[in-house]
GROMACS .gro file of C-alpha atoms in nm:
model
  316
    1MET     CA    1  -0.647  -0.291  -2.439
    2ALA     CA    2  -0.655  -0.576  -2.690
    3ASP     CA    3  -0.429  -0.371  -2.918
    4GLU     CA    4  -0.184  -0.342  -2.628
    5GLY     CA    5  -0.163  -0.720  -2.605
    6VAL     CA    6  -0.430  -0.812  -2.352
    7ASN     CA    7  -0.587  -1.148  -2.436
    8PHE     CA    8  -0.955  -1.158  -2.334
    9VAL     CA    9  -1.086  -1.509  -2.270
   10THR     CA   10  -1.464  -1.510  -2.219
   11GLY     CA   11  -1.712  -1.777  -2.117
   12VAL     CA   12  -1.471  -1.935  -1.868
   13GLU     CA   13  -1.583  -2.045  -1.523
   14VAL     CA   14  -1.302  -2.060  -1.268
   15GLY     CA   15  -1.346  -2.282  -0.965
   16PRO     CA   16  -1.261  -2.612  -0.794
   17ASP     CA   17  -1.524  -2.798  -0.997
   18SER     CA   18  -1.429  -2.645  -1.333
   19ASP     CA   19  -1.161  -2.723  -1.590
   20THR     CA   20  -0.995  -2.393  -1.500
   21THR     CA   21  -0.899  -2.354  -1.135
   22LEU     CA   22  -0.694  -2.104  -0.939
   23GLN     CA   23  -0.422  -2.366  -0.912
   24SER     CA   24  -0.412  -2.424  -1.289
   25LEU     CA   25  -0.392  -2.049  -1.349
   26ARG     CA   26  -0.097  -2.030  -1.111
   27GLN     CA   27   0.079  -2.314  -1.294
   28GLU     CA   28   0.026  -2.156  -1.636
   29ASN     CA   29   0.110  -1.795  -1.544
   30ASP     CA   30   0.380  -1.611  -1.355
   31ALA     CA   31   0.126  -1.399  -1.164
   32VAL     CA   32  -0.250  -1.403  -1.110
   33VAL     CA   33  -0.461  -1.102  -1.011
   34ILE     CA   34  -0.802  -1.170  -0.855
   35ALA     CA   35  -1.043  -0.885  -0.935
   36THR     CA   36  -1.379  -1.060  -0.907
   37GLY     CA   37  -1.560  -0.790  -0.711
   38ALA     CA   38  -1.774  -0.837  -0.401
   39THR     CA   39  -2.081  -1.000  -0.553
   40VAL     CA   40  -2.238  -1.182  -0.256
   41ALA     CA   41  -2.538  -0.964  -0.167
   42ARG     CA   42  -2.669  -0.923   0.186
   43ASP     CA   43  -3.003  -1.101   0.217
   44LEU     CA   44  -3.310  -1.015   0.425
   45LYS     CA   45  -3.405  -1.339   0.596
   46ILE     CA   46  -3.752  -1.262   0.727
   47PRO     CA   47  -4.064  -1.481   0.693
   48ASN     CA   48  -4.183  -1.557   0.337
   49ARG     CA   49  -3.851  -1.456   0.177
   50GLY     CA   50  -3.906  -1.726  -0.089
   51LEU     CA   51  -4.207  -1.556  -0.249
   52GLU     CA   52  -4.180  -1.470  -0.617
   53GLY     CA   53  -4.117  -1.107  -0.700
   54ILE     CA   54  -3.840  -1.053  -0.441
   55HIS     CA   55  -3.503  -0.993  -0.607
   56PHE     CA   56  -3.155  -0.875  -0.522
   57ALA     CA   57  -3.100  -0.527  -0.665
   58MET     CA   58  -2.818  -0.632  -0.898
   59GLN     CA   59  -3.035  -0.906  -1.052
   60PHE     CA   60  -3.292  -0.640  -1.142
   61LEU     CA   61  -3.035  -0.392  -1.274
   62HIS     CA   62  -2.826  -0.647  -1.466
   63LYS     CA   63  -3.124  -0.795  -1.649
   64ASN     CA   64  -3.253  -0.449  -1.734
   65THR     CA   65  -2.919  -0.327  -1.871
   66LYS     CA   66  -2.860  -0.643  -2.077
   67SER     CA   67  -3.208  -0.631  -2.231
   68LEU     CA   68  -3.169  -0.259  -2.297
   69LEU     CA   69  -2.836  -0.307  -2.476
   70ASP     CA   70  -2.947  -0.621  -2.663
   71SER     CA   71  -3.287  -0.503  -2.786
   72GLU     CA   72  -3.388  -0.177  -2.613
   73LEU     CA   73  -3.609  -0.394  -2.386
   74ALA     CA   74  -3.795  -0.543  -2.684
   75ASP     CA   75  -3.696  -0.902  -2.594
   76GLY     CA   76  -3.877  -0.883  -2.258
   77GLU     CA   77  -3.583  -1.053  -2.085
   78TYR     CA   78  -3.591  -0.825  -1.783
   79ILE     CA   79  -3.780  -0.782  -1.456
   80SER     CA   80  -4.051  -0.529  -1.531
   81ALA     CA   81  -4.176  -0.276  -1.275
   82LYS     CA   82  -4.456  -0.151  -1.502
   83ASP     CA   83  -4.786  -0.089  -1.321
   84LYS     CA   84  -4.647  -0.240  -0.998
   85ASP     CA   85  -4.607  -0.111  -0.645
   86VAL     CA   86  -4.230  -0.128  -0.601
   87ILE     CA   87  -4.039  -0.132  -0.272
   88VAL     CA   88  -3.661  -0.092  -0.260
   89ILE     CA   89  -3.511  -0.195   0.074
   90GLY     CA   90  -3.180  -0.019   0.138
   91GLY     CA   91  -3.020   0.289  -0.012
   92GLY     CA   92  -2.692   0.387  -0.170
   93ASP     CA   93  -2.615   0.417  -0.539
   94THR     CA   94  -2.752   0.071  -0.617
   95GLY     CA   95  -3.084   0.140  -0.446
   96ASN     CA   96  -3.111   0.475  -0.622
   97ASP     CA   97  -3.058   0.306  -0.959
   98CYS     CA   98  -3.340   0.062  -0.877
   99ILE     CA   99  -3.566   0.354  -0.789
  100GLY     CA  100  -3.494   0.545  -1.110
  101THR     CA  101  -3.521   0.236  -1.331
  102SER     CA  102  -3.858   0.145  -1.179
  103VAL     CA  103  -3.994   0.492  -1.255
  104ARG     CA  104  -3.880   0.462  -1.616
  105HIS     CA  105  -4.050   0.124  -1.645
  106GLY     CA  106  -4.375   0.293  -1.547
  107ALA     CA  107  -4.416   0.171  -1.188
  108LYS     CA  108  -4.748   0.242  -1.014
  109SER     CA  109  -4.562   0.355  -0.701
  110VAL     CA  110  -4.205   0.345  -0.568
  111THR     CA  111  -4.114   0.333  -0.197
  112ASN     CA  112  -3.765   0.316  -0.046
  113PHE     CA  113  -3.716   0.172   0.305
  114GLU     CA  114  -3.428   0.307   0.515
  115LEU     CA  115  -3.348   0.158   0.856
  116LEU     CA  116  -3.164   0.470   0.976
  117PRO     CA  117  -3.324   0.810   1.049
  118GLN     CA  118  -3.326   1.091   0.794
  119PRO     CA  119  -2.986   1.266   0.796
  120PRO     CA  120  -2.968   1.635   0.891
  121PRO     CA  121  -2.942   1.905   0.619
  122GLU     CA  122  -2.599   2.008   0.752
  123ARG     CA  123  -2.313   1.835   0.933
  124ALA     CA  124  -2.390   1.728   1.288
  125ARG     CA  125  -2.143   1.815   1.565
  126ASP     CA  126  -2.014   1.456   1.572
  127ASN     CA  127  -1.948   1.463   1.194
  128PRO     CA  128  -1.675   1.728   1.148
  129TRP     CA  129  -1.458   1.788   0.843
  130PRO     CA  130  -1.269   1.602   0.695
  131GLN     CA  131  -1.510   1.313   0.761
  132TRP     CA  132  -1.753   1.229   0.483
  133PRO     CA  133  -2.057   1.456   0.541
  134ARG     CA  134  -2.353   1.247   0.657
  135ILE     CA  135  -2.620   1.488   0.535
  136TYR     CA  136  -2.954   1.464   0.357
  137ARG     CA  137  -2.911   1.427  -0.019
  138VAL     CA  138  -3.150   1.404  -0.311
  139ASP     CA  139  -3.031   1.187  -0.601
  140TYR     CA  140  -3.179   1.150  -0.949
  141GLY     CA  141  -3.399   0.854  -0.855
  142HIS     CA  142  -3.556   1.043  -0.565
  143SER     CA  143  -3.618   1.346  -0.789
  144GLU     CA  144  -3.783   1.135  -1.058
  145VAL     CA  145  -4.021   0.971  -0.810
  146LYS     CA  146  -4.114   1.310  -0.665
  147THR     CA  147  -4.175   1.449  -1.015
  148HIS     CA  148  -4.394   1.157  -1.128
  149HIS     CA  149  -4.561   1.057  -0.799
  150GLY     CA  150  -4.561   1.377  -0.596
  151LYS     CA  151  -4.338   1.282  -0.299
  152ASP     CA  152  -3.992   1.164  -0.207
  153PRO     CA  153  -3.991   0.781  -0.200
  154ARG     CA  154  -3.792   0.738   0.121
  155GLU     CA  155  -3.944   0.602   0.441
  156TYR     CA  156  -3.701   0.628   0.734
  157CYS     CA  157  -3.664   0.421   1.052
  158VAL     CA  158  -3.837   0.122   0.895
  159MET     CA  159  -3.784  -0.238   1.009
  160SER     CA  160  -3.932  -0.501   0.777
  161GLU     CA  161  -4.109  -0.779   0.973
  162GLU     CA  162  -4.238  -1.017   0.705
  163PHE     CA  163  -4.322  -1.044   0.339
  164VAL     CA  164  -4.687  -1.105   0.257
  165GLY     CA  165  -4.790  -1.316  -0.042
  166ASP     CA  166  -5.101  -1.391  -0.245
  167ASP     CA  167  -5.256  -1.733  -0.312
  168LYS     CA  168  -5.026  -1.781  -0.613
  169GLY     CA  169  -4.702  -1.752  -0.415
  170HIS     CA  170  -4.622  -1.401  -0.534
  171VAL     CA  171  -4.531  -1.114  -0.303
  172SER     CA  172  -4.814  -0.870  -0.237
  173GLY     CA  173  -4.664  -0.649   0.032
  174ILE     CA  174  -4.453  -0.609   0.346
  175ASN     CA  175  -4.549  -0.574   0.711
  176ILE     CA  176  -4.321  -0.329   0.890
  177HIS     CA  177  -4.282  -0.139   1.213
  178ARG     CA  178  -4.100   0.184   1.290
  179VAL     CA  179  -3.789   0.207   1.507
  180GLU     CA  180  -3.642   0.481   1.721
  181TRP     CA  181  -3.272   0.556   1.754
  182THR     CA  182  -3.131   0.698   2.077
  183LYS     CA  183  -2.773   0.773   2.174
  184SER     CA  184  -2.633   0.551   2.447
  185VAL     CA  185  -2.410   0.650   2.738
  186SER     CA  186  -2.109   0.503   2.557
  187GLY     CA  187  -2.169   0.726   2.254
  188GLY     CA  188  -2.317   0.457   2.032
  189TRP     CA  189  -2.671   0.428   1.902
  190ASP     CA  190  -2.947   0.202   2.036
  191MET     CA  191  -3.247   0.097   1.830
  192LYS     CA  192  -3.586   0.009   1.975
  193LYS     CA  193  -3.927  -0.067   1.828
  194VAL     CA  194  -4.192   0.204   1.832
  195GLU     CA  195  -4.496   0.035   1.982
  196GLY     CA  196  -4.814   0.064   1.778
  197SER     CA  197  -4.626   0.163   1.461
  198GLU     CA  198  -4.710  -0.149   1.260
  199GLN     CA  199  -4.800  -0.081   0.898
  200PHE     CA  200  -4.859  -0.269   0.571
  201PHE     CA  201  -4.707  -0.152   0.242
  202PRO     CA  202  -4.838  -0.307  -0.082
  203ALA     CA  203  -4.574  -0.437  -0.323
  204GLN     CA  204  -4.573  -0.666  -0.623
  205LEU     CA  205  -4.198  -0.615  -0.674
  206VAL     CA  206  -3.934  -0.591  -0.401
  207MET     CA  207  -3.563  -0.519  -0.450
  208LEU     CA  208  -3.303  -0.585  -0.179
  209SER     CA  209  -3.026  -0.326  -0.185
  210MET     CA  210  -2.848  -0.372   0.147
  211GLY     CA  211  -2.486  -0.394   0.040
  212PHE     CA  212  -2.253  -0.685  -0.021
  213LEU     CA  213  -2.082  -0.936   0.207
  214GLY     CA  214  -1.771  -1.013   0.000
  215PRO     CA  215  -1.638  -1.209  -0.298
  216ASP     CA  216  -1.785  -1.537  -0.421
  217ASP     CA  217  -1.607  -1.835  -0.262
  218ARG     CA  218  -1.666  -2.064  -0.561
  219MET     CA  219  -1.343  -1.954  -0.727
  220LEU     CA  220  -1.132  -1.884  -0.418
  221GLY     CA  221  -1.202  -2.203  -0.227
  222THR     CA  222  -1.012  -2.230   0.100
  223ASP     CA  223  -0.662  -2.158  -0.033
  224VAL     CA  224  -0.687  -1.779  -0.035
  225GLU     CA  225  -0.684  -1.626   0.314
  226LYS     CA  226  -0.967  -1.385   0.401
  227ASP     CA  227  -1.002  -1.113   0.661
  228ALA     CA  228  -1.271  -1.070   0.926
  229ARG     CA  229  -1.506  -0.912   0.670
  230LYS     CA  230  -1.464  -1.211   0.435
  231ASN     CA  231  -1.266  -1.007   0.183
  232ILE     CA  232  -0.934  -1.132   0.044
  233LYS     CA  233  -0.663  -1.054   0.298
  234THR     CA  234  -0.349  -0.866   0.194
  235PRO     CA  235  -0.081  -0.687   0.399
  236PRO     CA  236  -0.159  -0.320   0.477
  237GLY     CA  237  -0.095  -0.108   0.170
  238LYS     CA  238  -0.010  -0.415  -0.040
  239TYR     CA  239  -0.197  -0.633  -0.287
  240ASN     CA  240  -0.028  -0.972  -0.256
  241THR     CA  241  -0.226  -1.254  -0.096
  242ASN     CA  242  -0.096  -1.541   0.117
  243LEU     CA  243  -0.026  -1.737  -0.204
  244PRO     CA  244   0.298  -1.649  -0.387
  245GLY     CA  245   0.229  -1.483  -0.720
  246VAL     CA  246  -0.142  -1.428  -0.644
  247PHE     CA  247  -0.266  -1.071  -0.598
  248ALA     CA  248  -0.605  -0.912  -0.533
  249ALA     CA  249  -0.753  -0.576  -0.627
  250GLY     CA  250  -1.084  -0.395  -0.610
  251ASP     CA  251  -1.397  -0.484  -0.417
  252CYS     CA  252  -1.284  -0.841  -0.349
  253ARG     CA  253  -0.995  -0.695  -0.144
  254ARG     CA  254  -1.132  -0.373   0.009
  255GLY     CA  255  -1.505  -0.444   0.012
  256GLN     CA  256  -1.783  -0.312  -0.207
  257SER     CA  257  -1.705   0.044  -0.314
  258LEU     CA  258  -1.701   0.289  -0.606
  259ILE     CA  259  -1.551   0.252  -0.953
  260VAL     CA  260  -1.286   0.517  -0.879
  261TRP     CA  261  -1.150   0.290  -0.606
  262GLY     CA  262  -1.151  -0.001  -0.850
  263ILE     CA  263  -0.939   0.198  -1.095
  264ASN     CA  264  -0.695   0.298  -0.821
  265GLU     CA  265  -0.672  -0.057  -0.685
  266GLY     CA  266  -0.594  -0.195  -1.030
  267ARG     CA  267  -0.311   0.052  -1.079
  268GLN     CA  268  -0.160  -0.014  -0.737
  269ALA     CA  269  -0.188  -0.391  -0.777
  270ALA     CA  270  -0.007  -0.360  -1.111
  271ARG     CA  271   0.282  -0.194  -0.928
  272ASP     CA  272   0.310  -0.485  -0.684
  273VAL     CA  273   0.291  -0.738  -0.969
  274ASP     CA  274   0.564  -0.548  -1.157
  275VAL     CA  275   0.793  -0.557  -0.853
  276TYR     CA  276   0.722  -0.928  -0.803
  277LEU     CA  277   0.802  -1.016  -1.163
  278MET     CA  278   1.101  -0.786  -1.218
  279GLY     CA  279   1.261  -0.811  -0.873
  280VAL     CA  280   1.332  -0.437  -0.862
  281GLY     CA  281   1.141  -0.116  -0.801
  282THR     CA  282   0.865  -0.022  -1.042
  283GLN     CA  283   0.820   0.285  -1.259
  284LEU     CA  284   0.444   0.239  -1.295
  285PRO     CA  285   0.238   0.541  -1.178
  286LYS     CA  286   0.130   0.573  -0.816
  287THR     CA  287  -0.200   0.719  -0.702
  288GLY     CA  288  -0.259   1.046  -0.883
  289GLY     CA  289  -0.056   0.941  -1.187
  290ILE     CA  290   0.279   1.014  -1.020
  291VAL     CA  291   0.568   0.815  -1.162
  292GLN     CA  292   0.797   0.714  -0.877
  293ARG     CA  293   1.153   0.667  -0.995
  294ALA     CA  294   1.367   0.389  -0.859
  295PRO     CA  295   1.642   0.488  -0.611
  296TYR     CA  296   1.920   0.397  -0.853
  297GLU     CA  297   1.785   0.658  -1.097
  298VAL     CA  298   1.782   0.934  -0.839
  299ILE     CA  299   2.114   0.905  -0.658
  300GLY     CA  300   2.467   0.845  -0.787
  301LYS     CA  301   2.599   0.558  -1.002
  302PRO     CA  302   2.263   0.442  -1.149
  303ASP     CA  303   2.411   0.154  -1.354
  304GLU     CA  304   2.603   0.012  -1.057
  305MET     CA  305   2.304   0.041  -0.820
  306LYS     CA  306   2.067  -0.117  -1.070
  307ALA     CA  307   2.300  -0.413  -1.122
  308GLN     CA  308   2.337  -0.452  -0.746
  309ALA     CA  309   1.957  -0.446  -0.695
  310ILE     CA  310   1.902  -0.707  -0.964
  311GLY     CA  311   2.175  -0.923  -0.814
  312VAL     CA  312   2.022  -0.909  -0.465
  313ALA     CA  313   1.675  -0.993  -0.601
  314GLY     CA  314   1.816  -1.284  -0.800
  315ALA     CA  315   1.999  -1.424  -0.498
  316ALA     CA  316   1.683  -1.405  -0.292
   0.00000   0.00000   0.00000
């Protein structure tokens, strides 16, 4: 990308209290694309949350990856799970990565709390094709725990009540109770506590993997409009924000998702930026790599139509 002319500027903090702000970027450039991701993690605000040893999942994974790449973990600049009882609260790809990484560190035990019940082995009647199949799956992290510790790490229908700490202010476990899910008359699901199901799980390391709430506001401030989910708001199917010349793509626009969506969002945002800068239709690929030709290339008198399109855009 650098060979293609992209200038990478590292070590720059963008925000209202920094030398570089969104406003200064707008003044210095014809277009700005915000692609900051959705990095604000969902917290678990139960008693004793401030104990040491409780981390957001991405803090654990980021430190591990950096130390691994820098020194193959020789520098010790990571959160170690070695010889610890580890609890991962929440699932998904991020939670699974925490599970697998903990096993490779040499954890004493690994447990994964899930609030929802265990999915069925096949599609339920209310989950027909082409909906995403909500079925029971075994990922690499689950397999590694079962291989090394003898059982799948997942505990379903678990509600965490409070963290428990030792006399040094470090987490030592979690008090939980089980919940039961029943279908309501309206078709939704109701959750209620299972009486007498209280249980204590030991843990010297806890990772919170419960999804993300949206992009960090430190850079955006109050100028960029957000939607009800606190993501950057854009018109349906478009990538322009409420600020002229400012676009958004990726998790900061659509919410936390997979890398394939990030790639697609970047490509589609580039199309909108191209139209904004050039004032005419774009030839950049659409989803699937399809190159959409401008109308003046498809139907008669291409030179005349192109000149007319440019003239209309310039007048606007």
